[in-house]
Short mmCIF file of C-alpha atoms in Angstrom, two decimals:
data_model
loop_
_atom_site.label_atom_id
_atom_site.label_comp_id
_atom_site.label_asym_id
_atom_site.label_seq_id
_atom_site.Cartn_x
_atom_site.Cartn_y
_atom_site.Cartn_z
CA MET A 1 0.00 0.00 0.00
CA ASN A 2 3.02 2.34 0.33
CA SER A 3 2.74 3.63 -3.26
CA ARG A 4 3.01 6.99 -4.99
CA ARG A 5 -0.74 7.41 -4.63
CA SER A 6 -0.55 6.83 -0.88
CA THR A 7 2.31 9.34 -0.66
CA LEU A 8 0.19 11.94 -2.48
CA ILE A 9 -2.71 11.29 -0.13
CA PHE A 10 -0.37 11.78 2.82
CA ILE A 11 0.99 15.08 1.44
CA ILE A 12 -2.45 16.50 0.62
CA GLY A 13 -3.89 15.41 3.94
CA SER A 14 -0.94 16.87 5.83
CA PHE A 15 -1.44 20.19 4.03
CA ALA A 16 -5.10 20.15 5.07
CA TYR A 17 -3.97 19.60 8.66
CA LEU A 18 -1.40 22.42 8.32
CA SER A 19 -4.25 24.69 7.22
CA ALA A 20 -6.35 23.57 10.20
CA VAL A 21 -3.52 24.34 12.65
CA LEU A 22 -3.11 27.78 11.06
CA GLN A 23 -6.80 28.54 11.62
CA ARG A 24 -6.65 27.10 15.15
CA THR A 25 -3.57 29.05 16.29
CA SER A 26 -4.42 32.33 14.57
CA MET A 27 -5.82 33.68 17.84
CA GLY A 28 -2.55 32.93 19.62
CA ILE A 29 -0.86 35.99 18.07
CA ALA A 30 -4.04 38.10 18.00
CA GLY A 31 -4.69 38.39 21.73
CA VAL A 32 -3.56 42.01 21.98
CA ALA A 33 -5.32 42.96 18.73
CA ALA A 34 -8.50 41.22 19.92
CA THR A 35 -8.43 43.24 23.14
CA GLU A 36 -8.15 46.45 21.13
CA ARG A 37 -10.86 45.42 18.65
CA PHE A 38 -13.44 43.94 21.01
CA GLY A 39 -12.39 45.17 24.49
CA GLY A 40 -13.24 43.21 27.63
CA SER A 41 -11.45 41.39 30.44
CA ALA A 42 -8.95 38.55 30.35
CA ALA A 43 -11.77 36.05 30.94
CA ILE A 44 -13.73 37.43 27.97
CA LEU A 45 -10.63 37.36 25.79
CA SER A 46 -9.91 33.77 26.81
CA SER A 47 -13.45 32.85 25.79
CA LEU A 48 -12.44 33.31 22.12
CA ALA A 49 -9.95 30.49 22.47
CA VAL A 50 -11.80 28.48 25.11
CA VAL A 51 -15.06 28.25 23.16
CA GLN A 52 -13.12 27.05 20.13
CA LEU A 53 -11.49 24.28 22.16
CA ILE A 54 -14.75 23.36 23.89
CA VAL A 55 -16.38 22.85 20.50
CA TYR A 56 -13.29 21.02 19.23
CA ALA A 57 -13.23 18.66 22.20
CA ALA A 58 -17.01 18.15 22.26
CA ALA A 59 -17.00 17.32 18.54
CA GLN A 60 -14.26 14.70 18.68
CA ILE A 61 -16.37 11.70 19.64
CA PRO A 62 -19.26 12.55 17.27
CA VAL A 63 -16.73 13.13 14.48
CA GLY A 64 -15.08 9.78 15.25
CA VAL A 65 -18.46 8.05 15.02
CA LEU A 66 -19.18 9.81 11.71
CA ILE A 67 -15.79 8.77 10.32
CA ASP A 68 -16.62 5.15 11.11
CA ARG A 69 -19.96 5.66 9.38
CA TYR A 70 -19.13 7.84 6.33
CA GLY A 71 -15.34 7.77 5.98
CA PRO A 72 -12.65 10.44 6.51
CA ARG A 73 -12.94 12.19 3.11
CA VAL A 74 -16.48 13.45 3.73
CA LEU A 75 -15.52 14.71 7.17
CA MET A 76 -12.40 16.51 5.91
CA ILE A 77 -14.36 18.32 3.19
CA THR A 78 -17.09 19.36 5.61
CA GLY A 79 -14.64 20.47 8.28
CA THR A 80 -12.47 22.54 5.96
CA ALA A 81 -15.56 24.31 4.60
CA LEU A 82 -16.62 25.14 8.18
CA MET A 83 -13.19 26.62 8.91
CA VAL A 84 -13.38 28.84 5.82
CA THR A 85 -16.77 30.13 6.97
CA GLY A 86 -15.56 30.63 10.56
CA GLN A 87 -12.43 32.61 9.67
CA ILE A 88 -14.37 34.88 7.30
CA THR A 89 -16.92 35.46 10.06
CA LEU A 90 -14.17 36.33 12.53
CA ALA A 91 -12.51 38.65 10.02
CA VAL A 92 -15.61 40.81 9.54
CA ALA A 93 -17.03 40.48 13.09
CA PRO A 94 -17.88 43.91 14.55
CA ASP A 95 -18.28 42.63 18.12
CA ILE A 96 -17.22 39.83 20.45
CA THR A 97 -20.48 37.88 19.98
CA LEU A 98 -20.02 37.36 16.24
CA ALA A 99 -16.30 36.71 16.78
CA ILE A 100 -17.18 33.86 19.14
CA VAL A 101 -19.55 32.44 16.50
CA GLY A 102 -16.64 32.48 14.05
CA ARG A 103 -14.38 30.63 16.48
CA ILE A 104 -17.12 28.06 17.13
CA LEU A 105 -17.22 27.30 13.40
CA VAL A 106 -13.42 27.09 13.28
CA GLY A 107 -13.38 24.70 16.23
CA ALA A 108 -16.08 22.50 14.69
CA GLY A 109 -14.23 22.31 11.37
CA ASP A 110 -10.83 21.79 12.95
CA ALA A 111 -12.25 18.87 14.94
CA THR A 112 -12.64 16.77 11.80
CA ILE A 113 -9.17 17.02 10.27
CA PHE A 114 -6.66 15.37 12.57
CA ILE A 115 -8.49 12.16 13.40
CA SER A 116 -9.54 11.85 9.75
CA MET A 117 -5.87 11.96 8.82
CA ILE A 118 -4.98 9.37 11.45
CA ARG A 119 -7.61 7.11 9.87
CA LEU A 120 -6.30 7.81 6.34
CA ILE A 121 -2.74 6.90 7.35
CA SER A 122 -3.97 3.60 8.79
CA SER A 123 -5.90 2.90 5.56
CA TRP A 124 -3.13 3.80 3.09
CA PHE A 125 -0.07 2.50 5.00
CA SER A 126 0.79 -0.48 7.17
CA GLY A 127 3.52 -1.73 9.48
CA ARG A 128 6.02 0.22 11.54
CA ILE A 129 5.83 3.21 9.22
CA VAL A 130 2.37 4.11 10.60
CA PRO A 131 3.54 5.71 13.90
CA LEU A 132 6.39 7.43 12.03
CA LEU A 133 4.01 8.95 9.49
CA SER A 134 1.68 10.02 12.28
CA GLN A 135 4.57 11.95 13.83
CA TRP A 136 5.54 13.48 10.47
CA MET A 137 1.96 14.48 9.80
CA GLY A 138 1.82 16.15 13.20
CA ASN A 139 5.07 17.98 12.50
CA ILE A 140 3.97 19.17 9.07
CA GLY A 141 0.72 20.37 10.57
CA GLN A 142 2.55 22.36 13.21
CA LEU A 143 4.13 24.43 10.45
CA GLY A 144 0.71 26.08 10.41
CA GLN A 145 1.65 27.54 13.78
CA VAL A 146 4.77 29.00 12.18
CA LEU A 147 2.56 30.63 9.53
CA SER A 148 0.41 32.17 12.25
CA ALA A 149 3.38 33.26 14.36
CA VAL A 150 5.37 34.93 11.57
CA PRO A 151 3.61 35.94 8.32
CA LEU A 152 0.10 36.14 9.83
CA ALA A 153 1.40 38.14 12.81
CA TRP A 154 3.24 40.47 10.44
CA LEU A 155 0.13 40.91 8.30
CA LEU A 156 -1.99 41.56 11.39
CA HIS A 157 0.30 44.34 12.60
CA THR A 158 0.87 45.93 9.19
CA SER A 159 -2.49 45.55 7.41
CA GLY A 160 -4.98 45.03 10.21
CA TRP A 161 -7.51 42.51 11.45
CA GLU A 162 -9.61 41.82 8.36
CA PRO A 163 -6.79 41.28 5.81
CA ALA A 164 -4.99 38.95 8.23
CA PHE A 165 -7.91 36.65 8.93
CA LEU A 166 -9.17 36.70 5.34
CA SER A 167 -5.67 35.59 4.28
CA ALA A 168 -5.83 32.72 6.77
CA ALA A 169 -9.22 31.75 5.33
CA SER A 170 -7.73 31.70 1.81
CA VAL A 171 -5.30 28.94 2.86
CA ALA A 172 -8.27 26.86 4.01
CA VAL A 173 -9.95 27.45 0.63
CA ILE A 174 -6.91 25.97 -1.13
CA ALA A 175 -6.94 23.00 1.26
CA LEU A 176 -10.64 22.43 0.55
CA ILE A 177 -10.04 22.33 -3.21
CA VAL A 178 -7.14 19.86 -3.11
CA VAL A 179 -8.92 17.56 -0.64
CA ILE A 180 -11.97 17.40 -2.92
CA ILE A 181 -9.79 16.59 -5.93
CA PHE A 182 -7.24 14.15 -4.53
CA VAL A 183 -8.25 12.51 -1.24
CA GLN A 184 -9.86 9.06 -1.21
CA ASP A 185 -10.72 6.95 1.82
CA ARG A 186 -8.65 3.91 0.79
CA PRO A 187 -6.76 2.35 -2.14
CA ARG A 188 -9.07 1.06 -4.89
CA ASP A 189 -7.60 -2.43 -4.78
CA VAL A 190 -8.10 -2.81 -1.03
CA THR A 191 -11.32 -4.22 0.33
CA GLU A 192 -12.99 -1.74 2.59
CA HIS A 193 -13.20 -2.60 6.26
CA VAL A 194 -16.78 -3.15 7.30
CA ARG A 195 -18.35 0.21 8.09
CA ALA A 196 -21.13 0.72 10.52
CA ASN A 197 -24.25 0.69 8.35
CA SER A 198 -26.15 2.86 10.80
CA LEU A 199 -25.40 5.43 13.47
CA SER A 200 -26.73 3.10 16.16
CA ILE A 201 -24.10 0.47 15.26
CA ALA A 202 -21.44 3.20 15.16
CA LEU A 203 -22.48 4.26 18.66
CA ILE A 204 -22.17 0.65 19.84
CA GLN A 205 -18.62 0.59 18.43
CA LEU A 206 -17.94 3.84 20.28
CA ARG A 207 -19.07 2.30 23.56
CA HIS A 208 -16.79 -0.68 23.04
CA SER A 209 -13.85 1.59 22.14
CA PHE A 210 -14.39 3.80 25.18
CA ARG A 211 -14.44 0.82 27.54
CA ARG A 212 -11.12 -0.59 26.30
CA PRO A 213 -8.30 0.22 28.78
CA GLY A 214 -5.94 0.93 25.87
CA THR A 215 -8.24 3.68 24.58
CA GLN A 216 -8.41 5.22 28.04
CA LEU A 217 -4.63 5.05 28.29
CA GLY A 218 -4.45 6.94 24.98
CA PHE A 219 -6.91 9.54 26.30
CA TRP A 220 -4.90 10.30 29.43
CA SER A 221 -1.58 10.22 27.54
CA HIS A 222 -2.94 12.89 25.21
CA TYR A 223 -4.41 14.80 28.17
CA VAL A 224 -1.13 15.21 30.05
CA THR A 225 1.29 15.81 27.16
CA GLN A 226 -0.55 18.14 24.80
CA SER A 227 -2.40 20.55 27.06
CA SER A 228 0.35 22.80 28.42
CA GLY A 229 1.82 23.57 25.02
CA THR A 230 -1.64 24.20 23.57
CA VAL A 231 -2.46 26.69 26.32
CA PHE A 232 0.82 28.51 25.73
CA SER A 233 0.67 28.64 21.93
CA LEU A 234 -3.06 29.26 21.46
CA LEU A 235 -3.63 32.02 24.00
CA TRP A 236 -1.54 32.80 27.06
CA GLY A 237 2.05 32.43 25.87
CA TYR A 238 2.05 35.57 23.72
CA PRO A 239 0.58 37.94 26.38
CA PHE A 240 2.89 36.36 28.96
CA MET A 241 5.99 37.09 26.90
CA VAL A 242 4.88 40.59 25.78
CA PHE A 243 3.44 41.95 29.02
CA GLY A 244 4.88 39.69 31.71
CA LEU A 245 8.42 39.35 30.37
CA GLY A 246 8.58 42.59 28.38
CA TYR A 247 9.49 41.04 25.02
CA GLU A 248 8.84 42.93 21.79
CA PRO A 249 5.68 41.65 20.03
CA ALA A 250 7.57 40.51 16.93
CA PHE A 251 10.16 38.70 19.05
CA ALA A 252 7.45 37.03 21.17
CA ALA A 253 5.63 35.83 18.05
CA GLY A 254 8.90 34.44 16.69
CA MET A 255 9.57 32.65 19.96
CA LEU A 256 6.42 30.58 19.43
CA THR A 257 8.12 28.94 16.47
CA VAL A 258 10.53 27.27 18.92
CA LEU A 259 7.70 24.89 19.84
CA VAL A 260 7.37 23.88 16.21
CA GLY A 261 11.12 23.48 15.76
CA ALA A 262 11.32 21.23 18.80
CA GLY A 263 8.48 19.11 17.44
CA LEU A 264 10.20 18.79 14.06
CA VAL A 265 13.40 17.59 15.71
CA PHE A 266 11.99 15.30 18.39
CA GLY A 267 8.84 14.05 16.63
CA PRO A 268 10.65 11.55 14.38
CA ILE A 269 12.72 10.38 17.36
CA LEU A 270 9.55 9.72 19.35
CA GLY A 271 8.09 7.92 16.34
CA LEU A 272 11.10 5.61 16.20
CA LEU A 273 10.98 4.95 19.94
CA THR A 274 7.24 4.25 19.78
CA ALA A 275 7.67 1.77 16.94
CA ARG A 276 10.70 0.07 18.48
CA TYR A 277 9.55 -0.10 22.11
CA PRO A 278 5.75 -0.46 22.01
CA LEU A 279 5.63 -1.86 25.55
CA ARG A 280 7.37 1.25 26.96
CA ARG A 281 5.24 3.96 25.38
CA SER A 282 3.68 5.06 28.67
CA ASN A 283 7.17 5.50 30.18
CA ILE A 284 7.99 7.88 27.32
CA VAL A 285 4.80 9.83 28.04
CA LEU A 286 5.58 10.12 31.75
CA GLY A 287 9.14 11.23 30.95
CA ILE A 288 7.82 14.04 28.74
CA VAL A 289 5.35 15.20 31.41
CA THR A 290 8.11 15.23 34.03
CA GLY A 291 10.25 17.41 31.75
CA ILE A 292 7.37 19.86 31.24
CA GLY A 293 6.81 20.11 34.99
CA ILE A 294 10.49 20.82 35.68
CA ALA A 295 10.71 23.44 32.91
CA TRP A 296 7.64 25.28 34.21
CA ALA A 297 8.97 25.16 37.78
CA THR A 298 12.23 26.75 36.60
CA VAL A 299 10.36 29.66 35.00
CA LEU A 300 7.76 30.20 37.72
CA LEU A 301 10.16 29.98 40.69
CA TRP A 302 12.91 32.13 39.18
CA PRO A 303 13.32 35.35 41.24
CA GLY A 304 12.54 38.32 39.03
CA VAL A 305 12.25 38.04 35.25
CA PRO A 306 13.32 34.55 34.11
CA PRO A 307 16.33 34.55 31.75
CA LEU A 308 15.82 33.96 28.05
CA TRP A 309 17.43 30.51 28.16
CA SER A 310 14.79 29.29 30.64
CA ILE A 311 11.99 30.44 28.33
CA VAL A 312 13.65 28.75 25.35
CA LEU A 313 14.03 25.56 27.40
CA LEU A 314 10.37 25.74 28.36
CA LEU A 315 9.32 26.18 24.73
CA VAL A 316 11.50 23.25 23.63
CA VAL A 317 9.97 20.94 26.23
CA LEU A 318 6.44 22.13 25.42
CA GLY A 319 7.24 21.49 21.76
CA ILE A 320 8.17 17.89 22.59
CA GLY A 321 4.79 17.49 24.28
CA GLY A 322 3.03 18.01 20.92
CA PRO A 323 4.45 14.93 19.15
CA GLY A 324 4.44 13.15 22.50
CA SER A 325 0.66 13.43 22.56
CA LEU A 326 0.49 11.43 19.31
CA ILE A 327 1.54 8.37 21.30
CA GLY A 328 -2.04 8.37 22.58
CA PHE A 329 -3.30 7.64 19.07
CA ASP A 330 -0.84 4.79 18.77
CA PHE A 331 -2.45 3.26 21.86
CA ALA A 332 -5.83 3.62 20.15
CA ARG A 333 -4.53 1.97 16.96
CA THR A 334 -3.01 -0.91 18.92
CA PHE A 335 -6.02 -1.76 21.05
CA ASN A 336 -8.93 -1.17 18.64
CA PRO A 337 -10.04 -2.83 15.39
CA GLN A 338 -9.85 -0.78 12.19
CA ARG A 339 -13.64 -0.53 11.86
CA SER A 340 -13.92 1.47 15.11
CA LEU A 341 -10.65 3.38 14.91
CA GLY A 342 -12.39 6.68 14.19
CA SER A 343 -14.35 6.48 17.43
CA ALA A 344 -11.25 5.48 19.40
CA ASN A 345 -9.20 8.34 17.94
CA GLY A 346 -12.02 10.74 18.76
CA VAL A 347 -11.99 9.61 22.38
CA VAL A 348 -8.20 10.08 22.60
CA ASN A 349 -8.25 13.52 20.98
CA VAL A 350 -10.74 14.80 23.54
CA GLY A 351 -8.10 14.39 26.25
CA GLY A 352 -5.56 17.12 25.54
CA PHE A 353 -8.12 19.68 24.46
CA THR A 354 -10.31 19.09 27.50
CA ALA A 355 -7.35 19.84 29.74
CA SER A 356 -6.41 22.81 27.54
CA PHE A 357 -9.69 24.69 27.69
CA VAL A 358 -10.02 24.06 31.41
CA MET A 359 -6.56 25.52 32.01
CA MET A 360 -7.13 28.42 29.60
CA TYR A 361 -10.26 29.49 31.41
CA LEU A 362 -8.80 29.04 34.90
CA ILE A 363 -5.71 31.06 33.98
CA GLY A 364 -7.88 33.92 32.68
CA LEU A 365 -10.07 33.73 35.78
CA LEU A 366 -7.08 33.83 38.14
CA LEU A 367 -5.60 36.82 36.28
CA ASP A 368 -8.89 38.71 36.62
CA LEU A 369 -9.24 37.83 40.31
CA GLN A 370 -5.73 39.01 41.14
CA ASN A 371 -6.28 42.24 39.23
CA GLY A 372 -9.54 42.82 41.09
CA TRP A 373 -7.82 42.29 44.43
CA ARG A 374 -5.10 44.79 43.53
CA VAL A 375 -7.64 47.41 42.45
CA ALA A 376 -9.72 46.82 45.59
CA GLY A 377 -6.56 47.33 47.66
CA GLY A 378 -5.91 50.71 46.08
CA ALA A 379 -3.19 49.58 43.64
CA ALA A 380 -3.14 50.37 39.94
CA SER A 381 -4.73 47.90 37.53
CA ASP A 382 -2.14 45.54 36.01
CA LEU A 383 -3.94 42.62 34.41
CA TYR A 384 -0.85 41.00 32.90
CA ALA A 385 1.69 41.47 35.68
CA LEU A 386 4.48 38.88 35.83
CA ASP A 387 3.61 37.86 39.39
CA ALA A 388 -0.02 37.41 38.35
CA PHE A 389 1.07 35.07 35.56
CA ARG A 390 3.19 33.09 38.04
CA VAL A 391 0.17 32.39 40.20
CA ALA A 392 -2.19 31.72 37.30
CA PHE A 393 0.13 29.28 35.51
CA THR A 394 0.43 27.08 38.61
CA VAL A 395 -3.08 25.77 37.92
CA GLN A 396 -1.47 23.52 35.31
CA TYR A 397 0.03 21.34 38.03
CA LEU A 398 -3.42 20.60 39.43
CA VAL A 399 -5.04 19.81 36.08
CA VAL A 400 -2.16 17.72 34.72
CA GLY A 401 -1.58 16.03 38.07
CA ILE A 402 -5.13 14.66 38.01
CA GLY A 403 -4.44 13.31 34.51
CA ILE A 404 -1.25 11.56 35.65
CA GLY A 405 -3.17 9.70 38.33
CA PHE A 406 -5.72 8.42 35.81
CA LEU A 407 -2.96 7.58 33.31
CA VAL A 408 -1.17 5.34 35.80
CA HIS A 409 -4.46 3.61 36.63
CA ALA A 410 -5.27 3.06 32.93
CA ARG A 411 -1.76 1.71 32.36
CA ARG A 412 -2.23 -0.94 35.06
CA ARG A 413 -5.51 -2.05 33.50
CA THR A 414 -4.02 -2.12 30.00
CA ARG A 415 -1.07 -4.24 31.15
CA ARG A 416 -3.41 -6.68 32.85
CA GLN A 417 -5.41 -6.95 29.64
CA LEU A 418 -2.24 -7.57 27.61
CA SER A 419 -1.13 -10.21 30.04
CA ARG A 420 -4.54 -11.91 29.97
CA ASP A 421 -5.31 -11.68 26.23
CA GLU A 422 -1.88 -11.98 24.62
CA GLY A 423 0.18 -13.71 27.28
CA ILE A 424 2.60 -10.75 27.31
CA GLU A 425 4.16 -9.92 30.63
CA VAL A 426 4.61 -6.15 30.88
CA ALA A 427 6.68 -5.58 33.99
CA PRO A 428 7.87 -2.21 35.32
CA ILE A 429 11.01 -1.02 33.60
CA TRP A 430 13.25 -1.59 36.63
CA VAL A 431 12.04 -5.20 36.88
CA ALA A 432 12.71 -5.75 33.17
CA LEU A 433 16.23 -4.34 33.51
CA SER A 434 16.90 -6.50 36.54
CA ARG A 435 15.81 -9.63 34.69
CA ALA A 436 17.90 -8.72 31.65
CA TRP A 437 20.96 -8.19 33.87
CA LYS A 438 20.34 -11.55 35.60
CA ARG A 439 20.09 -13.38 32.25
CA ARG A 440 23.33 -11.76 31.09
CA ASN A 441 25.15 -12.91 34.23
CA GLU A 442 23.79 -16.42 33.82
CA ARG A 443 25.08 -16.58 30.21
CA SER A 444 28.53 -15.37 31.29
#
């Protein structure tokens, strides 16, 4: 199945995902401009990003069910068309209400692209190349964040709100055209996996997918690895660097590309590790989360303004979390049949975005509360003070910490299922190393 046609499908689908990421992250560099255009508090501003992610997360499972019923091509066409409509709406919106409607449409359209591409990769490719291509697709898609951080940010500051967002919409128009022309659900010479012939059967498949421990492990892996970087890149990272750290707007926008660069470098490495050590994937996930926690602690506990190297380190580690979250989809692929893979991927993709919009809203709420306390105490209003960001960003430890607890529980259940169904003993890593060392000594 790894033919020229499959390669073309991969390239076109990856471009569609790049376009989706561009639409998704376009608000990440527009926070200041949105405040000037629509006014309002930090909580109201965060609603532009939060409502998008709420819709995205809420749509994942229905989209997964629809993929199992109608196939990924139909969903990709529909979703890209919704994103075009949403970005045009946002571009011409005269007030915050219509702007939120635009972001709802963007979130609904964006929800269809990624898991459709995961399904396409599984249909057009096979073997160990599947997790590698998933990582590459994720990396290519993240170039959309570079487009939003550099050329879109430049256009926003030089030409204004409407030209910037209409330009973003034009990229989605191109993606819509090429998907319609080139993308097919599967190779012509491959027998189609049995699709659910009704929504009720698709919902039954969803229930089975959701109850599998491996799907739940994928959900919590995605939850803990993706969320912090999403919060930083989609909304709060740019105001934090501009107002909290005092960076120039152009420099702060450019700094967001460090996340993408880290993903491009480490994504293929994670793909190789995932393919080569499938029984240690959860250890990789926990290692990434530990690195994110340490990097955030370095920035938040630093006395005064953190040095540039600590921010770069934070961005690099957050960038690793992006491709790290794709390990969750590899869990879904491993523990679910092809016919219900759309539903399983939808369940997994809810994880990171659920954590993201919860943290986005809580950070905005904590910033507003601290500003209100300062004003009530007679101090000047300073919504985006560095110390206020320090307090607000600590909420990540609570949200992600809950996810780690559930991840460890799901891992135990998944290992028990492997041991029972496949006869595979999945011991903790230190036990495996001890046994390997013992066998080596016995041979010598």
